[in-house]
């Protein structure tokens, strides 16, 4: 049996003929290797034979979309950030300077308008130059270069290891390039090829296409490039790094002038034009267009949140790599819900509250996030820091507003902002805001059975004694529910919880979108469960975004809308990607919300805004132990905003972490820090203007107190029967205090006497720190119970009655 010939050497095969053809003509890349071929042989036989053989190859390939930057836009369509691996902005040929068109043709392919994709004279010229040693040029036409760039783009998009980069192409790649070039010449006009090439080619670094290059080097559009600028850019194409004018200005200038000479020789410009242009300097005017959120300024944290949404959603690709590839190459237009103007103010106010450059603030931060009631649209997401991976003072990439899966810090203890959920459960189970509860009880044994019907045993226990402390003295006494909520009394909230089903409380928390950021003891968000009763006064970590969205339901008659950041996502071809629409549900009965707002509006109006906002507002304060996490979450019917100020690393209550009397903003903080010290003033700074940008209607009407006073409840039925005081503790002075609060709550903090009685969060939100020193505190719980932060069984520190 005869030995089988290799197809590479068998001239009877198509491939063999191609090899023979390349042996004669040394097309394209082989020319650069300096093969000596008789010019006569090339001219007489090479092209005729070559064109016939090449015509036997496949005539087309699938040109994948050219990589284009993606843009994130705010609600008004203004660009927030740009993402790219290749910075490119395709433009029409009419929008490219005629000088640029002439320059690239003169230097790269002066016979561009005469050949059919392959240029025999160009090949001959390259051969002669290489043989004579006068040049080391190749013979690739602009059409071949356009094909090569398309193939490179395909390889980058598909992750192919095959290379068609100049100098690395194998024989098959060169053959394909020739065939595709001749095919493209049959289907595209010269102008179309030139336009495609100028939009595709690399100029420098990650600047691709003439528009991006014109902006980068000269801060002008491609249509406005003058003669010398065009010549410089055209000269860069051959060796972008070598001829980069910022790195090698002398080489770049010399190369530019050679291009100008070529243009004059080919008749593209006159001698006068050449003389004038060659005398000019490089005239550089650099314009940066950084990729990614780091260039988004005050909008960087929202930008980062959006990128996490895109790269974690399978709608944008099967794998994370696919989704990132789409973001950086797919030319997406990502229209978002962000009010960028308002977000700028939020960031400014956050920095005003906590100065990121103050040396004392190495672990003290602030956050502002707003959500629109009725839609869930995220309107602002800002903080006092700069988005930067360097991590210097005032720099971080952690987004304090959200959970870890979205680039967040993982939340912070909610403190007394969690108390309204217990009040909702109280109303749900048939009680009233005007019921009297026994807030004198501050001790609950570890055997006390907290009703929890959703648990297997039907109840929860702390297993160790829980002493519920109040921030201020004088509040361990019977009081009305609305009074206890207004002054944020821990023992009042716990007394309510002892009379209801804890699962009713967690049902409301979960229905309103608030998640335990360390569910089941791991750093992963999950639903609230009633195992550790201390959650009722804020022992669990929650996020500002969830807070703003949850309280937005109080502004919208109990309808909760999931937070959303995306309005529309399309690619450059106009294809749309599915984005979540407003997902709203009735989470709380409207009347219960109205009853709750009857108290929350008093908190916001009389203790925080104090006459500075003349529209209906509501809200709740919150401070954890040591004031390492302080809050105010407030709302109108048009905007709900959560502000947070606290520590990131030093969240646990220790003497070292406590913010009471600590150095903050390079000044000594008040001895008692609470939400009125930093968080509430931050909210007021922001919202006193923001509320007028959105609707501000009535927050509903709370039911009035019943004509007949209900009999006071007591804890006599509790399983351990260890009430710390009897129901007769309700003194006439308490009655007067309660009536005073009910009739004119704002007066309760107007005097030093009232301030001392007010307990937690009793003070107003005036911006002077001296006002916080007079006992206006939503200060930490002084009890020794371990509310759940330790083992999830009620052993962590109880939260403040802020």
mmCIF file of N, CA and C in Angstrom, residues 461 530-534 540 786-796:
data_model
loop_
_atom_site.group_PDB
_atom_site.id
_atom_site.type_symbol
_atom_site.label_atom_id
_atom_site.label_comp_id
_atom_site.label_asym_id
_atom_site.label_seq_id
_atom_site.Cartn_x
_atom_site.Cartn_y
_atom_site.Cartn_z
ATOM 1 N N UNK A 461 -37.716 30.849 74.336
ATOM 2 C CA UNK A 461 -37.168 31.140 75.656
ATOM 3 C C UNK A 461 -35.780 31.754 75.506
ATOM 4 N N UNK A 530 -38.373 33.844 65.527
ATOM 5 C CA UNK A 530 -38.583 34.318 66.896
ATOM 6 C C UNK A 530 -37.760 33.614 67.972
ATOM 7 N N UNK A 531 -36.776 32.794 67.578
ATOM 8 C CA UNK A 531 -36.027 32.050 68.597
ATOM 9 C C UNK A 531 -35.383 32.946 69.643
ATOM 10 N N UNK A 532 -34.828 34.068 69.221
ATOM 11 C CA UNK A 532 -34.165 34.981 70.155
ATOM 12 C C UNK A 532 -35.046 36.210 70.330
ATOM 13 N N UNK A 533 -35.824 36.303 71.407
ATOM 14 C CA UNK A 533 -36.804 37.385 71.573
ATOM 15 C C UNK A 533 -36.226 38.788 71.519
ATOM 16 N N UNK A 534 -34.934 38.945 71.745
ATOM 17 C CA UNK A 534 -34.367 40.293 71.766
ATOM 18 C C UNK A 534 -34.411 40.973 70.406
ATOM 19 N N UNK A 540 -30.746 42.326 65.942
ATOM 20 C CA UNK A 540 -30.316 41.768 64.661
ATOM 21 C C UNK A 540 -29.786 42.854 63.725
ATOM 22 N N UNK A 786 -28.686 39.730 77.548
ATOM 23 C CA UNK A 786 -27.835 39.514 76.389
ATOM 24 C C UNK A 786 -28.640 39.352 75.109
ATOM 25 N N UNK A 787 -29.570 40.177 74.819
ATOM 26 C CA UNK A 787 -30.546 40.128 73.765
ATOM 27 C C UNK A 787 -30.348 39.329 72.533
ATOM 28 N N UNK A 788 -29.427 38.454 72.378
ATOM 29 C CA UNK A 788 -29.412 37.582 71.218
ATOM 30 C C UNK A 788 -28.161 37.665 70.383
ATOM 31 N N UNK A 789 -27.291 38.609 70.634
ATOM 32 C CA UNK A 789 -26.113 38.721 69.802
ATOM 33 C C UNK A 789 -25.080 37.661 70.123
ATOM 34 N N UNK A 790 -25.242 37.010 71.245
ATOM 35 C CA UNK A 790 -24.259 36.005 71.647
ATOM 36 C C UNK A 790 -24.558 34.647 71.045
ATOM 37 N N UNK A 791 -25.691 34.082 71.419
ATOM 38 C CA UNK A 791 -25.980 32.729 70.941
ATOM 39 C C UNK A 791 -27.341 32.590 70.304
ATOM 40 N N UNK A 792 -27.973 33.713 69.992
ATOM 41 C CA UNK A 792 -29.273 33.641 69.353
ATOM 42 C C UNK A 792 -30.374 33.204 70.285
ATOM 43 N N UNK A 793 -30.129 33.113 71.556
ATOM 44 C CA UNK A 793 -31.147 32.657 72.515
ATOM 45 C C UNK A 793 -31.463 33.747 73.534
ATOM 46 N N UNK A 794 -31.293 34.995 73.124
ATOM 47 C CA UNK A 794 -31.617 36.068 74.047
ATOM 48 C C UNK A 794 -30.507 36.403 75.010
ATOM 49 N N UNK A 795 -29.257 36.094 74.637
ATOM 50 C CA UNK A 795 -28.157 36.350 75.561
ATOM 51 C C UNK A 795 -27.306 37.546 75.167
ATOM 52 N N UNK A 796 -27.596 38.134 74.034
ATOM 53 C CA UNK A 796 -26.808 39.292 73.643
ATOM 54 C C UNK A 796 -27.325 40.537 74.328
#
